[in-house]
Short mmCIF file of C-alpha atoms and ligand atoms in Angstrom, two decimals:
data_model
loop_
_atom_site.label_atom_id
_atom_site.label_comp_id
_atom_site.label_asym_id
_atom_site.label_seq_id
_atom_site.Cartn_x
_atom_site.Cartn_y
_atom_site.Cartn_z
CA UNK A 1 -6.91 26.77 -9.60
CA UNK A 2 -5.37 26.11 -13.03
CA UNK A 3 -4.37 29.68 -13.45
CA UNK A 4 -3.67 31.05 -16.89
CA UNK A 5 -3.02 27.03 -17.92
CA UNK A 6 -5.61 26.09 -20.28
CA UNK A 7 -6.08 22.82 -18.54
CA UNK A 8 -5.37 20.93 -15.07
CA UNK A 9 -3.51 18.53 -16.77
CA UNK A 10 -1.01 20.60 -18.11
CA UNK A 11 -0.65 22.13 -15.54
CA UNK A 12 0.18 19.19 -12.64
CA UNK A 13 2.39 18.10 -15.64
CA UNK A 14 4.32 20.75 -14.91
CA UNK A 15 4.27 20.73 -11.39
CA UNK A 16 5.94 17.39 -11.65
CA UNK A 17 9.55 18.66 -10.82
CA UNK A 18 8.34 20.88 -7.93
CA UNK A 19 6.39 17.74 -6.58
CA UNK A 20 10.05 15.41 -6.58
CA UNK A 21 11.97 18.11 -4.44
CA UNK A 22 8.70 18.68 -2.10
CA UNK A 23 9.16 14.56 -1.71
CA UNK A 24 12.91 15.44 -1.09
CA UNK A 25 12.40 17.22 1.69
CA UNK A 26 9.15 16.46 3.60
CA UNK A 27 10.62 13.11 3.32
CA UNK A 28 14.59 14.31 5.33
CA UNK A 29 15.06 14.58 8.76
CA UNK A 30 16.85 17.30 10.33
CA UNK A 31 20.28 15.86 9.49
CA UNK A 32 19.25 16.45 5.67
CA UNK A 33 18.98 12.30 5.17
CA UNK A 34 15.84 10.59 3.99
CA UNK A 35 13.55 8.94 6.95
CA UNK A 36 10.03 7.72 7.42
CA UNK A 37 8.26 6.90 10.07
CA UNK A 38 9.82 4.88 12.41
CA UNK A 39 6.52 2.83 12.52
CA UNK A 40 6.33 2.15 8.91
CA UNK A 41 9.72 1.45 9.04
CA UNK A 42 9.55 -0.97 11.57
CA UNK A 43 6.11 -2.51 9.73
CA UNK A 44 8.77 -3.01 7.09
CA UNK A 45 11.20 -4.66 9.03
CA UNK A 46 8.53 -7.11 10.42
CA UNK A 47 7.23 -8.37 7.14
CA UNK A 48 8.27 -11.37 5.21
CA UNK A 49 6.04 -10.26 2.27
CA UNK A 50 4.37 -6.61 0.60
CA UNK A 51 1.21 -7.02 -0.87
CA UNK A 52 0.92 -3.81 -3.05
CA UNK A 53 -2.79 -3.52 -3.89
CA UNK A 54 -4.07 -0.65 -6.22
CA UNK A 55 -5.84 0.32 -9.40
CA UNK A 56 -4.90 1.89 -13.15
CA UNK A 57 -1.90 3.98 -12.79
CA UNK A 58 -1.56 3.72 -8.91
CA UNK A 59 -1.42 -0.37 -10.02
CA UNK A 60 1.53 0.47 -12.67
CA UNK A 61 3.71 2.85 -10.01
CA UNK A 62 3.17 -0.21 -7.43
CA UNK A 63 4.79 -2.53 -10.78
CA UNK A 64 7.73 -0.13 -10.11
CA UNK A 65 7.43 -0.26 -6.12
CA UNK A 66 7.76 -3.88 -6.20
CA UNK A 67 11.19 -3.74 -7.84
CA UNK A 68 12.64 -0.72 -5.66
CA UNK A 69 11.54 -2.92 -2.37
CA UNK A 70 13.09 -6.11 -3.87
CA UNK A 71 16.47 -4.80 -5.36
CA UNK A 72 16.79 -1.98 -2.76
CA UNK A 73 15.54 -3.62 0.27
CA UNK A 74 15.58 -7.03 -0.19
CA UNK A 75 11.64 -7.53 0.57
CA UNK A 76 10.11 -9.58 -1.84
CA UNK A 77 7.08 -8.12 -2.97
CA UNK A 78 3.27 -9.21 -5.07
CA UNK A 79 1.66 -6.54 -6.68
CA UNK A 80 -1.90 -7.00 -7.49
CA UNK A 81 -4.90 -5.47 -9.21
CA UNK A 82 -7.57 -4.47 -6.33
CA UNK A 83 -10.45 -5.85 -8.33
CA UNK A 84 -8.43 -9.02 -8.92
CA UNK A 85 -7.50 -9.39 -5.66
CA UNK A 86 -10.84 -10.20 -3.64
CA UNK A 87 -11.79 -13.48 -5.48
CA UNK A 88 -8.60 -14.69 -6.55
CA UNK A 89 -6.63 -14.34 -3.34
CA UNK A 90 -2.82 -15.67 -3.57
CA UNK A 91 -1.74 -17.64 -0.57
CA UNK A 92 -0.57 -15.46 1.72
CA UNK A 93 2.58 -14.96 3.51
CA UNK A 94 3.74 -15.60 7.30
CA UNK A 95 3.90 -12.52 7.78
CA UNK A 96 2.30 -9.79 4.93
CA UNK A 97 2.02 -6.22 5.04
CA UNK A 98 -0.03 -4.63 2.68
CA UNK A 99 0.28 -1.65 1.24
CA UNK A 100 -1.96 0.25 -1.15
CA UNK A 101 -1.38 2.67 -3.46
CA UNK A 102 -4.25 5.39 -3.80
CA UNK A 103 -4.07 9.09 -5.19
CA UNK A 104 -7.78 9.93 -4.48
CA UNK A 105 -7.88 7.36 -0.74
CA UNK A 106 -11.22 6.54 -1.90
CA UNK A 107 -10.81 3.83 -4.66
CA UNK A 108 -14.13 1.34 -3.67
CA UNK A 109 -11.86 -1.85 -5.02
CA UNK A 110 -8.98 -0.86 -2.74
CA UNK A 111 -10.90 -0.52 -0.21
CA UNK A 112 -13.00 -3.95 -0.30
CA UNK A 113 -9.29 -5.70 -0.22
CA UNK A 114 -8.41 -3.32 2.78
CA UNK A 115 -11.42 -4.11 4.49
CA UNK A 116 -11.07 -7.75 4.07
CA UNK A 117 -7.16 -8.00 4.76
CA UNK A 118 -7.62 -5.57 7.81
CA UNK A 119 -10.73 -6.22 9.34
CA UNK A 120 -11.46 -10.43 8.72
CA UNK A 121 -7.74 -11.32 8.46
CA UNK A 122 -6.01 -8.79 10.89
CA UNK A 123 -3.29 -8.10 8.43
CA UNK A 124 -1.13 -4.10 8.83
CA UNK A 125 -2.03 -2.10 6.12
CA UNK A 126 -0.10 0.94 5.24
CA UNK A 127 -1.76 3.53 2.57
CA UNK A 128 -0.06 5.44 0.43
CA UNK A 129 -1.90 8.36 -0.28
CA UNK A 130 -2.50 12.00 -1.84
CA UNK A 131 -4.96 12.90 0.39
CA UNK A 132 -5.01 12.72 4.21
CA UNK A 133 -7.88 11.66 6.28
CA UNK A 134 -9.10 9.85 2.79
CA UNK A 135 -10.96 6.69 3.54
CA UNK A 136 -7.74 4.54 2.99
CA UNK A 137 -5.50 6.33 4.91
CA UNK A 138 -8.05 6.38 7.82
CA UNK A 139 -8.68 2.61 7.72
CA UNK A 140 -5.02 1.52 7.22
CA UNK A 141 -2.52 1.35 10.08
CA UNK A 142 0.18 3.57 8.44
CA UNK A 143 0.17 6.26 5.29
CA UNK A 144 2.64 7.82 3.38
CA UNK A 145 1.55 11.27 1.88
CA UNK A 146 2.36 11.87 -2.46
CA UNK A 147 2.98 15.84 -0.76
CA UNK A 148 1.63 15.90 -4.84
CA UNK A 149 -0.71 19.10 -4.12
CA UNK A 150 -4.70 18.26 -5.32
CA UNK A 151 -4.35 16.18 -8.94
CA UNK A 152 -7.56 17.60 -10.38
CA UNK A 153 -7.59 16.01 -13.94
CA UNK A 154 -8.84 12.54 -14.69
CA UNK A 155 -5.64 11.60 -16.03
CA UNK A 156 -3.08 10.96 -13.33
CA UNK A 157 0.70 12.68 -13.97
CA UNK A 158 2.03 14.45 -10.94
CA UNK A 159 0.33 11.65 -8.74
CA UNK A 160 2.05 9.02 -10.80
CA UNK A 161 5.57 10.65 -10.60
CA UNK A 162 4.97 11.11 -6.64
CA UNK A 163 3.96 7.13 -6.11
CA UNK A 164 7.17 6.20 -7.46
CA UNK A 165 9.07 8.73 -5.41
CA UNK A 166 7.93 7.95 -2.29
CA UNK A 167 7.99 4.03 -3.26
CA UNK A 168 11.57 4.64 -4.03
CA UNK A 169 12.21 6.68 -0.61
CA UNK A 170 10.76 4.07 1.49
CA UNK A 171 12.37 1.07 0.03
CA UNK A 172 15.34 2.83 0.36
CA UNK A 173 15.20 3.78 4.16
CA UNK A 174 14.03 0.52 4.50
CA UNK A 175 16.99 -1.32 2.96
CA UNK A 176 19.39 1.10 4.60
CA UNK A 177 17.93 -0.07 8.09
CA UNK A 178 17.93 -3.12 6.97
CA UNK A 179 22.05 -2.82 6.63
CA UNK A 180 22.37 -3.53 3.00
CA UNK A 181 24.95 -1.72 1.03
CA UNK A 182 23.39 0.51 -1.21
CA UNK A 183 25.82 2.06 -3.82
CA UNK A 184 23.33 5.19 -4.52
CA UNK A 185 22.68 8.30 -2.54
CA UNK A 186 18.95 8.53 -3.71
CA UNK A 187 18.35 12.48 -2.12
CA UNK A 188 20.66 13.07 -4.86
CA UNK A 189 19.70 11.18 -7.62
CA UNK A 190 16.01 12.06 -6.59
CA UNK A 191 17.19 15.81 -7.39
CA UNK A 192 19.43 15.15 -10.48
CA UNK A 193 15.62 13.07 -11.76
CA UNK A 194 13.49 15.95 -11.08
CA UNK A 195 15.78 18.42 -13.54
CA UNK A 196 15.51 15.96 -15.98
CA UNK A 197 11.31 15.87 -15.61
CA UNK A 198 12.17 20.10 -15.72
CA UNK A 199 14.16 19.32 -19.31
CA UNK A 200 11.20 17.44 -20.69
CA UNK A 201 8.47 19.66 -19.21
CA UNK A 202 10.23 22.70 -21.35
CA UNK A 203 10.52 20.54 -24.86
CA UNK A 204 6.75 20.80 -25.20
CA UNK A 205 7.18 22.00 -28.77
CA UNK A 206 8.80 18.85 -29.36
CA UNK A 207 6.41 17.02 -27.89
CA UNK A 208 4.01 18.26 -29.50
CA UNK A 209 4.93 17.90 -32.69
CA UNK A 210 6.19 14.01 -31.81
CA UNK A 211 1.95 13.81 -31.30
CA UNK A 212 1.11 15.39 -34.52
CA UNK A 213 3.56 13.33 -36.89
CA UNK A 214 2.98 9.95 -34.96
CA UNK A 215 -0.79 9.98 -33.72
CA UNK A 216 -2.81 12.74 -36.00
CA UNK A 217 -4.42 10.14 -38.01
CA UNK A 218 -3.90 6.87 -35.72
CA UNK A 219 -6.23 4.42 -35.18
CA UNK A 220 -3.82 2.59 -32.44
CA UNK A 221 -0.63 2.71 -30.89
CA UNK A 222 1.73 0.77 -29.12
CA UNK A 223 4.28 1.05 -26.50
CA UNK A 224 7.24 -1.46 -25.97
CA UNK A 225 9.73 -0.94 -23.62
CA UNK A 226 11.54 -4.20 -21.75
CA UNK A 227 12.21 -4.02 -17.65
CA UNK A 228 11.27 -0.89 -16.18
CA UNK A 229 10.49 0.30 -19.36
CA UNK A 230 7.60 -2.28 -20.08
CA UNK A 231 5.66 -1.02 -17.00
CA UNK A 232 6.52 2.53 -18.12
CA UNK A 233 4.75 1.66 -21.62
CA UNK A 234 1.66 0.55 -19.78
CA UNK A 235 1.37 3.73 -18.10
CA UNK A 236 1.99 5.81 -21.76
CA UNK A 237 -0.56 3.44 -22.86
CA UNK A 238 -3.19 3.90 -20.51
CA UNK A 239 -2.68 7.96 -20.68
CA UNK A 240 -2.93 7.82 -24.28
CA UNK A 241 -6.33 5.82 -24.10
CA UNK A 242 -7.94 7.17 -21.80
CA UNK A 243 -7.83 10.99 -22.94
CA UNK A 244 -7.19 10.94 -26.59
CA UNK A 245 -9.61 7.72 -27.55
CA UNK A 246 -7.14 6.15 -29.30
CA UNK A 247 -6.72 2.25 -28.66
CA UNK A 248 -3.47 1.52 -27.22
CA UNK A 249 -1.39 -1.14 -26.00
CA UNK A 250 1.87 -1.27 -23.64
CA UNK A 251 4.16 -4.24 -23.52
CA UNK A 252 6.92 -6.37 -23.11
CA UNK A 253 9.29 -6.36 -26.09
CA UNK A 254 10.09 -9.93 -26.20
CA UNK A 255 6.12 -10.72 -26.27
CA UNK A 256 6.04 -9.16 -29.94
CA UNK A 257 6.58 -12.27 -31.41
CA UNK A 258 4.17 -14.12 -29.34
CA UNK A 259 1.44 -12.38 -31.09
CA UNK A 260 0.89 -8.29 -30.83
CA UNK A 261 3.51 -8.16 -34.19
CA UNK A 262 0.68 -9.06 -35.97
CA UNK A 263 -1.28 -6.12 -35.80
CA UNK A 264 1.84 -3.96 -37.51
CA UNK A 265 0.46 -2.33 -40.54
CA UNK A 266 1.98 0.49 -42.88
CA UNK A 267 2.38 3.04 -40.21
CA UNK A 268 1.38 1.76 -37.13
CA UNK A 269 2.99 4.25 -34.39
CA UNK A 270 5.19 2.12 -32.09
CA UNK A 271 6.58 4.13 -28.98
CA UNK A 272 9.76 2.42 -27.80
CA UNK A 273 11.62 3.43 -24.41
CA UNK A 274 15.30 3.05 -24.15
CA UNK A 275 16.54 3.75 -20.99
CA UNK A 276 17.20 0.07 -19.10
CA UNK A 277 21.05 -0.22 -20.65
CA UNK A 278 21.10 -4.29 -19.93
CA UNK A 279 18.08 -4.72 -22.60
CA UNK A 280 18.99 -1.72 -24.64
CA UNK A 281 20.27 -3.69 -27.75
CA UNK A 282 17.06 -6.69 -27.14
CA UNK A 283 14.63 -3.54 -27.21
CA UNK A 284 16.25 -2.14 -30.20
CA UNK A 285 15.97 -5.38 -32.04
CA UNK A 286 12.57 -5.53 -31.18
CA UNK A 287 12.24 -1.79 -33.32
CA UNK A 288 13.83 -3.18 -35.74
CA UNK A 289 11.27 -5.96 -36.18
CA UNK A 290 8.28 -3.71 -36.29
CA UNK A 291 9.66 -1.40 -38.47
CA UNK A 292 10.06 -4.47 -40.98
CA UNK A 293 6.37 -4.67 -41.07
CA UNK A 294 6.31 -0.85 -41.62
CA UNK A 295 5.89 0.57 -38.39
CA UNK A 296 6.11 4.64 -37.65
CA UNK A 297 8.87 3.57 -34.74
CA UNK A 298 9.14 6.75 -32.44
CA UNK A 299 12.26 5.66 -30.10
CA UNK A 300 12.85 7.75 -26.61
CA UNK A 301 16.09 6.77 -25.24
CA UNK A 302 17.89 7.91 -22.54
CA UNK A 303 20.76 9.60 -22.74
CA UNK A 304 24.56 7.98 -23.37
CA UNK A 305 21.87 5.04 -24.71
CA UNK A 306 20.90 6.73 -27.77
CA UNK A 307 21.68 6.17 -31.19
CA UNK A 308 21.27 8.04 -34.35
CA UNK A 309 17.62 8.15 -35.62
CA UNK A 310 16.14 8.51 -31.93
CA UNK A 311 13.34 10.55 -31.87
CA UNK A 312 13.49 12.43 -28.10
CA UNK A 313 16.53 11.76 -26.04
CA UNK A 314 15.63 12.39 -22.41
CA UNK A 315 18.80 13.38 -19.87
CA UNK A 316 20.26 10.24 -17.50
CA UNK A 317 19.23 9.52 -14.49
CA UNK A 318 20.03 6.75 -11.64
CA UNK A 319 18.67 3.45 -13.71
CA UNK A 320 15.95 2.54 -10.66
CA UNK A 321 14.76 6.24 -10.90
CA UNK A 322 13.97 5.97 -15.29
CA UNK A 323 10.41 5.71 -14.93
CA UNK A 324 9.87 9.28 -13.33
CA UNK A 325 11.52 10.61 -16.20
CA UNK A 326 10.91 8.76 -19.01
CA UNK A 327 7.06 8.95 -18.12
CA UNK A 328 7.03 12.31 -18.75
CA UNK A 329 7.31 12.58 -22.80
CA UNK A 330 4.41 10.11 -22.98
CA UNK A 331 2.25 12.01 -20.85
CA UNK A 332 2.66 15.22 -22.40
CA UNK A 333 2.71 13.25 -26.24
CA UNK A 334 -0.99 11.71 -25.07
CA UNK A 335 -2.19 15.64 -23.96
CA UNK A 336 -1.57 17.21 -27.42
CA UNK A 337 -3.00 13.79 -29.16
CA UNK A 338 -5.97 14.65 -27.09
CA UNK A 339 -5.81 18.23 -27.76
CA UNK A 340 -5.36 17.83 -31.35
CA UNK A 341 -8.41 15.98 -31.66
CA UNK A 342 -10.59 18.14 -29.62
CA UNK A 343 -11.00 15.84 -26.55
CA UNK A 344 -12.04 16.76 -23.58
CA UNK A 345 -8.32 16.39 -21.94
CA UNK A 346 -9.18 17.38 -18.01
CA UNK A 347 -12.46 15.26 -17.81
CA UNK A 348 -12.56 12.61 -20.55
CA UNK A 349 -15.83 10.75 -21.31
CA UNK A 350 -17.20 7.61 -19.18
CA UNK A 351 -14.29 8.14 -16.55
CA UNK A 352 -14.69 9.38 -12.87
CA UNK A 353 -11.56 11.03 -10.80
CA UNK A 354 -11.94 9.06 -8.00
CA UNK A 355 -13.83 5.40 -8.79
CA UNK A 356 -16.05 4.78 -5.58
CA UNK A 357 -17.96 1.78 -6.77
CA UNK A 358 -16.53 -1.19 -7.42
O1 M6R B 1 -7.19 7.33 -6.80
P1 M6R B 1 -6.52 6.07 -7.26
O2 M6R B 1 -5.06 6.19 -7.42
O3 M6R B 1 -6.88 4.88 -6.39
O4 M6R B 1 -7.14 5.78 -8.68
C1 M6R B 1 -6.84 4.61 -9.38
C2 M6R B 1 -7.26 4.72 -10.83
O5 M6R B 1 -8.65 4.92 -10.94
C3 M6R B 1 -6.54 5.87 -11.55
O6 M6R B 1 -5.16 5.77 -11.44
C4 M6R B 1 -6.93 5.91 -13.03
O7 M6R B 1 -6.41 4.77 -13.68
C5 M6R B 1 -6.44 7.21 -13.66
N1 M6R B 1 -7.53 7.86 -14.35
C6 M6R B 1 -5.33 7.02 -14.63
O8 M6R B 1 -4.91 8.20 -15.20
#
């Protein structure tokens, strides 16, 4: 029930705080340190390869996964589009283990590609999933629950923020087993990221009014952001498009000049996240370029990265954990651009909550 909240999706953006420190702990043992299933662990162990397979924003949390399981764990890792995957099949791996990334479970493209990896090619399959006993995580060999509570609206927020969670946890068990030194304690940045989403969640004046001075009359937007950042701008982007109607773009920073800087007009909004410190000054450049061609630049940066002039500065976090903070502003700034222009925020138009055909 959404309660007094005059939508679902402001509401599970909310929740997003309370849905990191329910990861936290269904995800601890009894010593108070961060397990999974011996199983999936040892599925882990045994592969040479993940295959992440999923759709929309389940596709951009699974851009994330595949760095947290490389840099953390030392697996490499292809991440792949579902409805890409079934014709244009990479060669595979010695030994693969696929994992897919589902809120709803019942996502008709995932499934063809775990029906056809699982059932024709006898490959593990592990599901990560919202919902238990949902088609995916009853046809895969392993799942791993988003503990995210039901996500009712179309748009996907507290689903999103879980996905990367629980991609982070299990790359992390995984790379401890695995006897790699790892130089974070993740329970505890894990905790010191979901106060941040709690700062963010409570600036929704600000957010609201970054949506009226950069969107109100916009026919398009873009979102740059360089390393973790980039996928993070494909996720604002997405939001923003699919509830609000307004065309938008996410991308790499240092593809600007291969083409998108063209479209900058006199007050173009450009979202730009700051919070990867190695490309901070590269993605800062890249402002500056767009600004030359009169963009409305709205910079988030993170803080002890920002610099005078920054729009929203959003508190630090562990560098691998960014993107379940820095999400957060562009989800709420794509709600009151909906709201403002009278869309239909929990259910917008030609879009289904769970996609069952493919
Ligand atoms: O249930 P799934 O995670 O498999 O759904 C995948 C996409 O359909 C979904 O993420 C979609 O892109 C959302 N509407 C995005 O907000």
């Amino acid at each position: 029930e959404k309660g007094t909240y005059p939508h679902y999706m402001l509401k599970e953006m909310d929740e997003q705080p309370s849905v990191v420190r329910k990861i936290i702990q269904a995800y601890s043992n009894a010593d108070g340190e961060l397990t999974i299933d011996d199983n999936i662990l040892e599925a882990l162990k045994q592969a040479d390869r993940l295959y992440i397979i999923a759709a929309g924003t389940s596709y951009h949390a699974g851009l994330i996964g595949k760095q947290y399981f490389e840099k953390i764990a030392g697996i490499p890792v292809e991440v792949h589009i579902s409805s890409e995957f079934g014709y244009n099949m990479p060669l595979l791996s010695e030994k693969p283990l696929f994992i897919f990334i589902s809120q709803s479970g019942e996502t008709a493209d995932s499934r063809q590609v775990l029906v056809r990896v699982k059932e024709e090619l006898g490959y593990p399959a592990l599901t990560i999933t919202n919902v238990p006993g949902s088609t995916l995580s009853r046809e895969a060999d392993y799942t791993l629950l988003l503990h995210a509570g039901p996500e009712i609206a179309v748009a996907s927020t507290k689903a999103y923020v879980a996905q990367v969670a629980v991609l982070a946890v299990a790359a992390y068990v995984a790379g401890k087993a695995a006897g790699r030194e790892l130089d974070m304690d993740l329970k505890q940045e894990l905790a010191i990221a979901a106060n941040a989403i709690q700062t963010i969640v409570d600036s929704k004046n600000e957010l609201e009014q970054i949506a009226e001075d950069y969107l109100k009359i916009a026919r398009n937007a873009f979102f740059i952001g360089r390393n973790l950042d980039y996928y993070v701008s494909m996720e604002g982007a997405l939001k923003l498009k699919e509830i609000s109607y307004i065309q938008a773009e996410g991308f790499a920073g240092g593809e600007l000049k291969h083409g998108t800087i063209a479209l900058i007009e006199d007050g173009t909004p450009v979202f730009a996240i700051v919070s990867q410190e190695q490309v901070a000054l590269n993605i800062r450049g890249n402002v500056k370029e767009v600004v030359a061609r009169g963009a409305n630049a709205c910079i988030i940066a993170m803080e002890g990265l920002e610099e005078e002039g920054d729009r929203l500065v959003i508190p630090k976090v562990h560098s691998l954990l960014t993107p379940l903070v820095s999400v957060v502003p562009l989800q709420l700034i794509s709600y009151y651009a909906a709201l403002h222009r009278r869309c239909d925020v929990d259910k917008p138009r030609n879009l289904a909550k769970s996609v069952t055909v493919e």
